[in-house]
Coordinates of C-alpha atoms and ligand atoms in Angstrom, one line a residue:
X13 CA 75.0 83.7 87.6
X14 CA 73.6 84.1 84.3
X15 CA 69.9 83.0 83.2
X16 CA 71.0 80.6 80.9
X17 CA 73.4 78.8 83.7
X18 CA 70.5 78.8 85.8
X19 CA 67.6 77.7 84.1
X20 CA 70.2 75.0 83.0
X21 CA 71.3 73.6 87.0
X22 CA 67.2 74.1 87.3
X23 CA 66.4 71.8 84.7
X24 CA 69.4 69.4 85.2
X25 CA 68.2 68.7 89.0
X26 CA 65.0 68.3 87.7
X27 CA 65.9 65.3 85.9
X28 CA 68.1 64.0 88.8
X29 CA 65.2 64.0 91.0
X30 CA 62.8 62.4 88.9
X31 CA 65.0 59.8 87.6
X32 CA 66.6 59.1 92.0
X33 CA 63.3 59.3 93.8
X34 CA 64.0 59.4 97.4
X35 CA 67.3 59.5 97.3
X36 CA 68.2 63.0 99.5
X37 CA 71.8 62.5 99.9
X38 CA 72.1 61.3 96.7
X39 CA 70.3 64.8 95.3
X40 CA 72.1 67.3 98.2
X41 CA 75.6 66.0 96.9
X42 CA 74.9 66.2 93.1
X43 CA 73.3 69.6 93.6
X44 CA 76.9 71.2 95.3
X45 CA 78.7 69.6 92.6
X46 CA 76.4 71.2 89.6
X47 CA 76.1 74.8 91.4
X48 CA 79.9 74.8 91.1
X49 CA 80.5 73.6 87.9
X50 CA 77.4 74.7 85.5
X51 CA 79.3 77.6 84.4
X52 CA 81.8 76.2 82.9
X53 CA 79.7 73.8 81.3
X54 CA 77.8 76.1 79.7
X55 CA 80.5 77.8 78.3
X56 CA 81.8 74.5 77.0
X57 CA 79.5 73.9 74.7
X58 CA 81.2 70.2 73.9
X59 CA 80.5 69.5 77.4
X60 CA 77.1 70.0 76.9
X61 CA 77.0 68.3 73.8
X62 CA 78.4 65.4 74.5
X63 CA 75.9 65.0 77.6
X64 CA 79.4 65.3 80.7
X65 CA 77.1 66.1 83.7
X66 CA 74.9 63.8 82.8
X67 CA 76.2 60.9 82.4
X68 CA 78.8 61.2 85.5
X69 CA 75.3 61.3 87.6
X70 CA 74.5 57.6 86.2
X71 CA 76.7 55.5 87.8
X72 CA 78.6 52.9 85.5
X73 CA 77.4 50.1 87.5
X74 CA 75.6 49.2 90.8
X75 CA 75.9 45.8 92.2
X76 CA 73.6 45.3 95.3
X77 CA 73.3 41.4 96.4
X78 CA 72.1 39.5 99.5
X79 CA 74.4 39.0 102.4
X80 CA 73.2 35.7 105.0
X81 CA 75.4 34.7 107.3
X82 CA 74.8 33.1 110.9
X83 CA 75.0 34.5 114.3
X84 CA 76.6 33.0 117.2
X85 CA 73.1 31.8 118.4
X86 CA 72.6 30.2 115.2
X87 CA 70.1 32.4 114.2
X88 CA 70.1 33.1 110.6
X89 CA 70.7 36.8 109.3
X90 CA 70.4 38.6 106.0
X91 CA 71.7 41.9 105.3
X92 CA 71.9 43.7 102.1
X93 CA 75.4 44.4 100.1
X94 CA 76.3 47.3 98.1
X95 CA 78.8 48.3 95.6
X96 CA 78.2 51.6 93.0
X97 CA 80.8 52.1 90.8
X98 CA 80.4 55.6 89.8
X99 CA 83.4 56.5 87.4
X100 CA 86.3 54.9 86.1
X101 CA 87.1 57.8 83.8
X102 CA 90.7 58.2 85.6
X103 CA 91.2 55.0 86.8
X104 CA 90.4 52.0 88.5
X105 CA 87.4 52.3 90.4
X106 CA 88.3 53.0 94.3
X107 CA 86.7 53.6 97.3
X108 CA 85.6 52.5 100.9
X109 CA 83.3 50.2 102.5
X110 CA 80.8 51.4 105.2
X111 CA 79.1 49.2 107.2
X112 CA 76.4 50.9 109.1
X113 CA 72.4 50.2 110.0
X114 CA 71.8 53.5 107.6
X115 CA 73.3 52.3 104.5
X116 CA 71.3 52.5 101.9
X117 CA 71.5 53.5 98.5
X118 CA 71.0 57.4 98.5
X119 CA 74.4 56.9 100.7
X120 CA 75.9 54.8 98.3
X121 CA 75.6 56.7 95.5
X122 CA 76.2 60.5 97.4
X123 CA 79.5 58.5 98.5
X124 CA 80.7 57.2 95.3
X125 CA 79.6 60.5 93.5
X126 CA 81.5 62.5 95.6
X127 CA 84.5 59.9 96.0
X128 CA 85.1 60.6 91.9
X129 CA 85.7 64.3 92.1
X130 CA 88.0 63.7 95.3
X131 CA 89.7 61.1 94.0
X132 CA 90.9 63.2 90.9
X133 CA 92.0 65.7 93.5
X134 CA 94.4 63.8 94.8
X135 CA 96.2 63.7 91.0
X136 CA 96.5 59.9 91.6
X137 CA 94.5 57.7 89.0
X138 CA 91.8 56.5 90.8
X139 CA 88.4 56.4 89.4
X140 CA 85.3 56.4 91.6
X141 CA 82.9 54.0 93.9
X142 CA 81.4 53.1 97.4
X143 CA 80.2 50.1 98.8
X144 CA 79.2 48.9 101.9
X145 CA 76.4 46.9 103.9
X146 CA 73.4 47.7 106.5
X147 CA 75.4 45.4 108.7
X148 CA 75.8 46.7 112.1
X149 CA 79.3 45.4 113.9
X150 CA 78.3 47.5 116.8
X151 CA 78.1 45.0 119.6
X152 CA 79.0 41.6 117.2
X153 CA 81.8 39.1 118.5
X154 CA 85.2 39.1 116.3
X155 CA 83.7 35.5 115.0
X156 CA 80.3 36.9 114.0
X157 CA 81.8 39.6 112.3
X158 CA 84.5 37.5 110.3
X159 CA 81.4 35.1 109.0
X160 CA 80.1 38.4 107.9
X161 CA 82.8 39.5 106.3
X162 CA 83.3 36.2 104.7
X163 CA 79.7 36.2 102.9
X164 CA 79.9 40.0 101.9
X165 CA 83.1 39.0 99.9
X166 CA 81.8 35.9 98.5
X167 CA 79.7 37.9 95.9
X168 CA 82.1 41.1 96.3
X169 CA 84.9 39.5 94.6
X170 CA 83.4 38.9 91.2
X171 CA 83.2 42.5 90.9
X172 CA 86.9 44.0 92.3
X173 CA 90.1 43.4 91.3
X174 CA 93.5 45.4 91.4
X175 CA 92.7 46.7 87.9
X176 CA 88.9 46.9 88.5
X177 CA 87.9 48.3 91.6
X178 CA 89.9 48.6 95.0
X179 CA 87.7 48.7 98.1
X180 CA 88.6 50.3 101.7
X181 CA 87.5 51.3 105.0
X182 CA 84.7 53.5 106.1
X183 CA 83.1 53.8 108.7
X184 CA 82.2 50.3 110.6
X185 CA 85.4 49.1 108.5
X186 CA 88.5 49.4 109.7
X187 CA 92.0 46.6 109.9
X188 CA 89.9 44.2 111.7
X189 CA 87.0 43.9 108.8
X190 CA 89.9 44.3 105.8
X191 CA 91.5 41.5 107.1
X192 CA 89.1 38.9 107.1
X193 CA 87.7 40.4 103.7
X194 CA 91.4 39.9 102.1
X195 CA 91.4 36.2 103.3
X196 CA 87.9 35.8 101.9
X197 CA 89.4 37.8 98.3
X198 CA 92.6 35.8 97.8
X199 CA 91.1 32.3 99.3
X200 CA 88.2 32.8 96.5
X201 CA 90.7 33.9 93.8
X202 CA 93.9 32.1 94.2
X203 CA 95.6 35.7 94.0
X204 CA 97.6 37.7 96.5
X205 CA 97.1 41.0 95.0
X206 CA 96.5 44.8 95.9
X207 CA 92.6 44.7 95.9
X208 CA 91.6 46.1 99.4
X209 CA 93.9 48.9 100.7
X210 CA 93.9 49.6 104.8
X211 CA 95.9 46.5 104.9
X212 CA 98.0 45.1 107.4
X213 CA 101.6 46.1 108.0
X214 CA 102.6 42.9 107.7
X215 CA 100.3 41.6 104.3
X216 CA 101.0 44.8 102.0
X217 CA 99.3 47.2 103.7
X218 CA 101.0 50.7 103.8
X219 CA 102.8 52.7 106.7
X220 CA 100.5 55.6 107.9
X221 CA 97.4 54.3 106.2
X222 CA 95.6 54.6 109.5
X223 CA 96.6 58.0 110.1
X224 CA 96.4 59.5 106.9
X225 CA 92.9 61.0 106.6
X226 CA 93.1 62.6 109.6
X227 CA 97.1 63.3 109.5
X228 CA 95.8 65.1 105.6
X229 CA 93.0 67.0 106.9
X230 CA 94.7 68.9 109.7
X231 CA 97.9 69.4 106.9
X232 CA 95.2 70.9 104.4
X233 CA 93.7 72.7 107.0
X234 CA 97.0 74.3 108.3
X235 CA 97.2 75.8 105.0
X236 CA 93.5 77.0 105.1
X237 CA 94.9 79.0 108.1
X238 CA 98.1 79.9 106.8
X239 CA 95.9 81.7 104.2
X240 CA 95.1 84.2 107.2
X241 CA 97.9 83.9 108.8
X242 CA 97.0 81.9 111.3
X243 CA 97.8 78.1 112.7
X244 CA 96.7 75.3 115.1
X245 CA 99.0 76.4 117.7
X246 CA 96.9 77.7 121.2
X247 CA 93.8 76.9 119.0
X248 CA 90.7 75.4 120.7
X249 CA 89.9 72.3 118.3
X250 CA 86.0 70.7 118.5
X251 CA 86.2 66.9 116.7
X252 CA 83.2 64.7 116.5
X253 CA 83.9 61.1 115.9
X254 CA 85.4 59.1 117.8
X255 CA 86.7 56.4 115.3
X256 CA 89.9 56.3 112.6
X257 CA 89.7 60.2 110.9
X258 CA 88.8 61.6 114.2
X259 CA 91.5 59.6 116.7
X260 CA 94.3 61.2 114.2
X261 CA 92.9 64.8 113.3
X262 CA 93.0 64.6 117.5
X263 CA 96.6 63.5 117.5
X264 CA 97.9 65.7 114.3
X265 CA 96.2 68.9 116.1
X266 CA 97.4 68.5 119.4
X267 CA 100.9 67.7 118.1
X268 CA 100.6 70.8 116.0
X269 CA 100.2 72.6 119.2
X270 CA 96.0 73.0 119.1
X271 CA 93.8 72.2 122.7
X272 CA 91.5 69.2 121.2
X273 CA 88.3 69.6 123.4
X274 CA 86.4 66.9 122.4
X275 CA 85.0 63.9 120.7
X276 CA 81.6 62.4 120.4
X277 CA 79.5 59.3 119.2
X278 CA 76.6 58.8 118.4
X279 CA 75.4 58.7 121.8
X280 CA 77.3 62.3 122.8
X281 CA 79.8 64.2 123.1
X282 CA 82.8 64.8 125.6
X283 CA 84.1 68.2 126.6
X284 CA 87.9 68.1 128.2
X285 CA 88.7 72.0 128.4
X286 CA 92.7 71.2 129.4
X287 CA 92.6 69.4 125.9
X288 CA 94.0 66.3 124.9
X289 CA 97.7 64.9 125.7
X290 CA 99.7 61.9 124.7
X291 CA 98.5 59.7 127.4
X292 CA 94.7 61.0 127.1
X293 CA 94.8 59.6 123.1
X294 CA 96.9 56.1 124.0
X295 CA 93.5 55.6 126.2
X296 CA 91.3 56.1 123.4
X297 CA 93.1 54.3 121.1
X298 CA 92.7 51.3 123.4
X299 CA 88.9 52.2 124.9
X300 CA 88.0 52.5 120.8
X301 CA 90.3 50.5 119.0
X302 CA 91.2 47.5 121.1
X303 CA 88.0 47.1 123.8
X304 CA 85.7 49.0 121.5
X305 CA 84.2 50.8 123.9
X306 CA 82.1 54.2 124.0
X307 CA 83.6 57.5 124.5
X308 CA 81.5 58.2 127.5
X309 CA 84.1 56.6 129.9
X310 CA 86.6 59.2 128.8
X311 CA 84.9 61.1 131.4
X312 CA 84.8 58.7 134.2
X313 CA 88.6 58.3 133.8
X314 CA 89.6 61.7 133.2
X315 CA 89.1 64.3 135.9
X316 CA 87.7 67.6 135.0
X317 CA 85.9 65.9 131.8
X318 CA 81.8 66.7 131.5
X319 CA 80.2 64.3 128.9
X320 CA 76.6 65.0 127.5
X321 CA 74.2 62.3 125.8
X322 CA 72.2 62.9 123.1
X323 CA 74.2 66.0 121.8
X324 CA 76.9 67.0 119.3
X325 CA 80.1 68.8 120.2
X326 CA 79.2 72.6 118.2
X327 CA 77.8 74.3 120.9
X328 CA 81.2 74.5 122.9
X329 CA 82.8 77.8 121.4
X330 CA 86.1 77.3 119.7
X331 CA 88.1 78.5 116.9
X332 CA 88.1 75.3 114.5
X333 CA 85.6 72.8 114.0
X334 CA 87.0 69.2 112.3
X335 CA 83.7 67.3 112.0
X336 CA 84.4 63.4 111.3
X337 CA 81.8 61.5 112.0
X338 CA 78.9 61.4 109.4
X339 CA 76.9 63.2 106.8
X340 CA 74.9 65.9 107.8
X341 CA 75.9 66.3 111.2
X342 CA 76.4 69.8 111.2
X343 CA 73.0 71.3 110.6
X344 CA 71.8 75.3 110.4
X345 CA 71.5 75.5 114.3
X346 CA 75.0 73.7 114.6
X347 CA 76.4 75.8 112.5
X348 CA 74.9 79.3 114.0
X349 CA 76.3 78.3 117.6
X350 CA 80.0 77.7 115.8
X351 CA 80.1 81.4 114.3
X352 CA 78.4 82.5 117.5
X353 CA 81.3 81.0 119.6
X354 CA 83.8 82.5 117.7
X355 CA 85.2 79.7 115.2
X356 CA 86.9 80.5 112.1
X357 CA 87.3 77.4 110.6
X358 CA 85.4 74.6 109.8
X359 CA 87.4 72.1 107.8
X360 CA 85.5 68.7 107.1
X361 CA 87.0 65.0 107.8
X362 CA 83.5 63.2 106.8
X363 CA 82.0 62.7 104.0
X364 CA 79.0 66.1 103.7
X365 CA 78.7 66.5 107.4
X366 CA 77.6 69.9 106.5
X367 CA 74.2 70.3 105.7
X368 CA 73.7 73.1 102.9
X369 CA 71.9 75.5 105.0
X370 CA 75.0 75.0 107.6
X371 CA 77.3 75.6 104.6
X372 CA 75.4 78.8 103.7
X373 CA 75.7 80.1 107.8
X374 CA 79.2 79.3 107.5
X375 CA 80.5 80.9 104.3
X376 CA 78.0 83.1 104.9
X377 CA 79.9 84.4 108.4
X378 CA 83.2 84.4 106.4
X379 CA 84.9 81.2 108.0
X380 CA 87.5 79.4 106.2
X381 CA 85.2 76.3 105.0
X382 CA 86.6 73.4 103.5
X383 CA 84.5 70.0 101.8
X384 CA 85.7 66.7 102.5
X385 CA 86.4 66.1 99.1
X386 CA 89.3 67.7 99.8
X387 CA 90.2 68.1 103.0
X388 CA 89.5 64.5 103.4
X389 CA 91.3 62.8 100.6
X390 CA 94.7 62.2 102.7
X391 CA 93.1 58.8 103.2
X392 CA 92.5 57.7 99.9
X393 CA 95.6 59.4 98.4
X394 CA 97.5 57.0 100.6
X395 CA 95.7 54.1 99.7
X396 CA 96.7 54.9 96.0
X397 CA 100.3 54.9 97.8
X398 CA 99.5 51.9 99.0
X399 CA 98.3 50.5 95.5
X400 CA 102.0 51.8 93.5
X401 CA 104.0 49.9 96.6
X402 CA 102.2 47.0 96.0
X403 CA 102.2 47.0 92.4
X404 CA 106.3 47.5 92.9
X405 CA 106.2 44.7 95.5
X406 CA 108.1 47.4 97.7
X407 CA 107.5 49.2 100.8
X408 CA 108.4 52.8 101.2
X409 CA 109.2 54.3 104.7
X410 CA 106.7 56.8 106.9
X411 CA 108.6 59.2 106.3
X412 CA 108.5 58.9 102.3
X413 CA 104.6 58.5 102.3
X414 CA 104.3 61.5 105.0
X415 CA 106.2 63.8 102.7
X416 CA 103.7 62.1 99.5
X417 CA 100.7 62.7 101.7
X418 CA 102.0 66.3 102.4
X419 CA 102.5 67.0 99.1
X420 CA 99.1 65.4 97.8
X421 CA 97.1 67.9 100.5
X422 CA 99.2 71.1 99.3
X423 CA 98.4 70.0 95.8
X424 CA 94.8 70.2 96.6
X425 CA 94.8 72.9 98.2
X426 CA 96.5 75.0 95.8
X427 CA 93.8 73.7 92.9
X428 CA 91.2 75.0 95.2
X429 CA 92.8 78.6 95.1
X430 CA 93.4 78.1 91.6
X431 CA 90.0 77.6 90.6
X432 CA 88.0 78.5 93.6
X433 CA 89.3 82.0 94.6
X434 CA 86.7 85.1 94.3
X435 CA 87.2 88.4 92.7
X436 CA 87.7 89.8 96.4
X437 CA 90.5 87.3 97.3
X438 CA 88.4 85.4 99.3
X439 CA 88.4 81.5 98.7
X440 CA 85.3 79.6 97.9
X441 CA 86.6 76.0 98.6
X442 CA 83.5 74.3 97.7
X443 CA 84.1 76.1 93.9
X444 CA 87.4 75.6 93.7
X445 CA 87.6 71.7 94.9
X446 CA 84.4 70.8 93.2
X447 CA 85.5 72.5 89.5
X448 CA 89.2 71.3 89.2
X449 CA 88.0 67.5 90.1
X450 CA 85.1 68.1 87.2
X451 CA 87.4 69.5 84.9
X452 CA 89.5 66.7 85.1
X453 CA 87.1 63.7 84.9
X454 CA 85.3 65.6 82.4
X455 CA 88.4 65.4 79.7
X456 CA 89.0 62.0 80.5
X457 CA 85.4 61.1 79.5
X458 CA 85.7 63.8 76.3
X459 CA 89.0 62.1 74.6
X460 CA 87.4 58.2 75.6
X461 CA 84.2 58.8 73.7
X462 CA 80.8 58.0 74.3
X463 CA 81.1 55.2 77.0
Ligands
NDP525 P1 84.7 54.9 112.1 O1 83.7 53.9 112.0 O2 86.1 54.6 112.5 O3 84.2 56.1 113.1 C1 83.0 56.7 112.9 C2 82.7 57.6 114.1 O4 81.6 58.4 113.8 C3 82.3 56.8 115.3 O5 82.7 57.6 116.5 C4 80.8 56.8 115.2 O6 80.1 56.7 116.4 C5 80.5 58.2 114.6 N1 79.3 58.0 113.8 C6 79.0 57.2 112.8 N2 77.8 57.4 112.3 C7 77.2 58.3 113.1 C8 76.0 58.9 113.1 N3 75.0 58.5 112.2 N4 75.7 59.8 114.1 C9 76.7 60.2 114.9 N5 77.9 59.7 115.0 C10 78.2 58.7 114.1 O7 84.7 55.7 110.7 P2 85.8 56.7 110.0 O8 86.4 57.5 111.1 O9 86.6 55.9 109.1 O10 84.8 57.7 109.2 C11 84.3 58.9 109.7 C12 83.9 59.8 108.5 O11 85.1 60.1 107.7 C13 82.9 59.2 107.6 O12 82.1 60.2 107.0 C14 83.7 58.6 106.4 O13 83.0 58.5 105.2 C15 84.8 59.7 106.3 N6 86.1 59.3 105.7 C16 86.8 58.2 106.1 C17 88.0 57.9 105.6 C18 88.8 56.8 106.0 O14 89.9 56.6 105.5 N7 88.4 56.0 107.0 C19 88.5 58.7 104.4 C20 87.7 59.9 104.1 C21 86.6 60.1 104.8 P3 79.4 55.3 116.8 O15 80.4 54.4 117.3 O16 78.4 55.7 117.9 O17 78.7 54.8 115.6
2IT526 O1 85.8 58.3 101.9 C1 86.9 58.0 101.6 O2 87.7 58.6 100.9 C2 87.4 56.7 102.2 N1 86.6 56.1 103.0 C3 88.7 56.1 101.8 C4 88.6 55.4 100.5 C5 89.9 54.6 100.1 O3 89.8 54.0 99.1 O4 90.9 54.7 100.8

């Protein structure tokens, strides 16, 4: 890299850290995005001009407000609520909801940062936010949740709308928490419109929602490995998470012929060496989806299953890693044991789980590497699906929005050869994913002036 370029990411993460203080996530995803791109805004001068990078660090609007609702003991609670709306250079603003005890607004902001650049991936308009709560569901009745729910959307809804800003799931937010936060959206507005996506089947939600970030991630992935001619089939597959992208990366694999060997929580890990089946997901679908249970009693049901508390899944060798759990769960040490144990790829369903020293270990090793950004966007790509059907009032068929979703991931992929492969013929996915989103939010901001 030239002097220039680097005295000019140097300077330009300066500023981002003195105008964020303590704001690490925030900083680690902003960083990634301006290593990628500062080339080739240096050599676009009316880029630089016209201040690009810049302003796509300050979000367009942050919203935080105060959430009370009551417990079923009639104790009174406050949480806080969140929404950033980071870009709507291409589109509405869109993104998920997390509800977790870590929410803050460092993981607000990394979120809806990085949700802009994916979301122009996908070639869908969709412009860019994150929301969420330090609500914790874990352990809350249905009723406690709802009330929740109910008072999060109460201030929420002055701020969405299906030309505004579309929220989703995330982690803690799944059908259940959608639901009531649609009946809180349309009771407050009078309006039975498209503003949440992950709706029911039923109430305009779309077929193969659920599935389709972890349905996209092991399609993007396949072509990752197609790249060396390889596949999923007699792969050994590690998967952390236990929740919505895991449960399907875990089906897609094993259907694609791959031995899934584990999942995890945030308590530990499981390790089943004979690999998922059909039967061995239907039970986690109902120990995780319907009695919300933890995945340590896959082991007591399973024979020949170990489980192991306190730990993350990395240290069992295998030949592709699909981390969907959280940010930053695959650190330096994680990501020495994976080359050490002989993986090869390491394609992301979260949101960063890869630390930046754990990225350099693992491109470093020579392992296909993929961001979330875009391995991960089969789930929002399908929630613009499910934006067009209900802006049609139609409902398309799973096979119509599997072949979409297909299409969407081989799209991405193929911009992330197109601007991301190295003078060797290697393929820096990180490069290539990060500088085609830029490049497109960037001339949508040139051509609508200085807003
Ligand atoms: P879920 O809430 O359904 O599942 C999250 C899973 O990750 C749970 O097993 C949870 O365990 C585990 N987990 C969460 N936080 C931590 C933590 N701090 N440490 C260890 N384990 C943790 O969420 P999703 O499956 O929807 O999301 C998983 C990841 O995928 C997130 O990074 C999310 O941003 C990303 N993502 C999600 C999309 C979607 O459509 N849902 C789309 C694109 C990306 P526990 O029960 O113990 O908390
Ligand atoms: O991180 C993500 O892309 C999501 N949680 C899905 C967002 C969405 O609007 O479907």
């Amino acid at each position: 890299m030239d002097p220039f370029t680097q005295k000019y990411i140097e300077g330009f993460m300066g500023d981002v850290l003195a105008r964020n203080p303590g704001e690490p996530e925030f900083h680690q995803a902003v960083r990634e995005v301006v290593e990628s791109v500062a080339p080739y805004v240096t050599a676009n001068p009316h880029l630089m001009d016209q201040k690009i990078l810049e302003r796509m660090v300050e979000p367009e609007r942050i919203v935080i407000f105060r959430v009370p609702w009551m417990d079923d003991y009639g104790e009174v609670r406050i949480n806080r609520g969140f929404r950033v709306q980071a870009s709507s250079a291409i589109g509405p603003y869109k993104g998920g909801l997390r509800f977790h005890p870590s929410v803050n607004l460092s993981i607000m902001k990394f979120l809806a940062f990085e949700q802009t650049f994916k979301n122009a991936l996908t070639t869908l308009p969709m412009g860019g936010a994150k929301g969420g709560s330090d609500f914790n569901p874990r352990g809350k009745s249905d009723a406690e949740v709802m009330r929740f729910c109910q008072s999060f959307m109460t201030e929420l809804y002055r701020h969405i709308g299906p030309n505004v800003d579309v929220p989703a799931g995330d982690i803690g937010v799944g059908g259940r928490e959608i639901g009531f936060l649609f009946g809180q959206y349309k009771r407050l507005k009078d309006e039975f419109s498209g503003t949440l996506t992950g709706k029911g089947l039923g109430w305009g939600g779309s077929l193969l929602r659920p599935e389709a970030t972890g349905y996209g991630l092991c399609y993007f992935a396949s072509q990752m490995l197609e790249t060396r001619g390889q596949s999923f089939e007699g792969k050994r597959v590690n998967i952390s998470g236990a929740g919505n992208v895991a449960q399907y990366a875990a089906q897609k694999a094993m259907r694609l012929g791959a031995v899934v060997q584990t999942l995890s929580d945030s308590d530990g890990f499981i390790y089943d060496p004979a690999g998922l089946t059909e039967e061995k997901m239907n039970y986690v679908f109902e120990l995780k989806n319907i009695r919300r249970g933890r995945i340590k009693e896959y082991a007591t049901h399973f024979p020949g299953v170990t489980y192991t508390p306190g730990e993350r899944p990395w240290g069992i060798p295998c030949d592709i890693a699909l981390p969907c759990a959280t940010q930053n769960e695959i650190e330096k040490a994680d990501a020495e044991k994976l080359v050490a144990g002989g993986c090869i790829c390491v394609a992301e369903g979260a949101n960063m789980p890869s630390t930046p020293e754990a990225i350099r270990v693992i491109q470093g090793a020579g392992l296909l590497y993929s961001p979330g950004k875009a391995s991960n966007a089969g789930g929002v790509a399908t929630s613009g699906l499910e934006m067009s059907q209900n802006s049609m009032r139609q409902h398309w068929s799973a096979e119509e929005v599997d072949a979409q979703l297909r299409r969407i991931m081989s799209d991405i992929h193929s911009a992330c050869l197109r601007y991301g492969t190295n003078p060797d013929g290697s393929v820096n996915y990180v490069k290539g994913a990060n500088l085609a989103g830029f490049i497109q939010v960037a001339a949508a901001m040139y051509d609508q002036g200085l807003v």
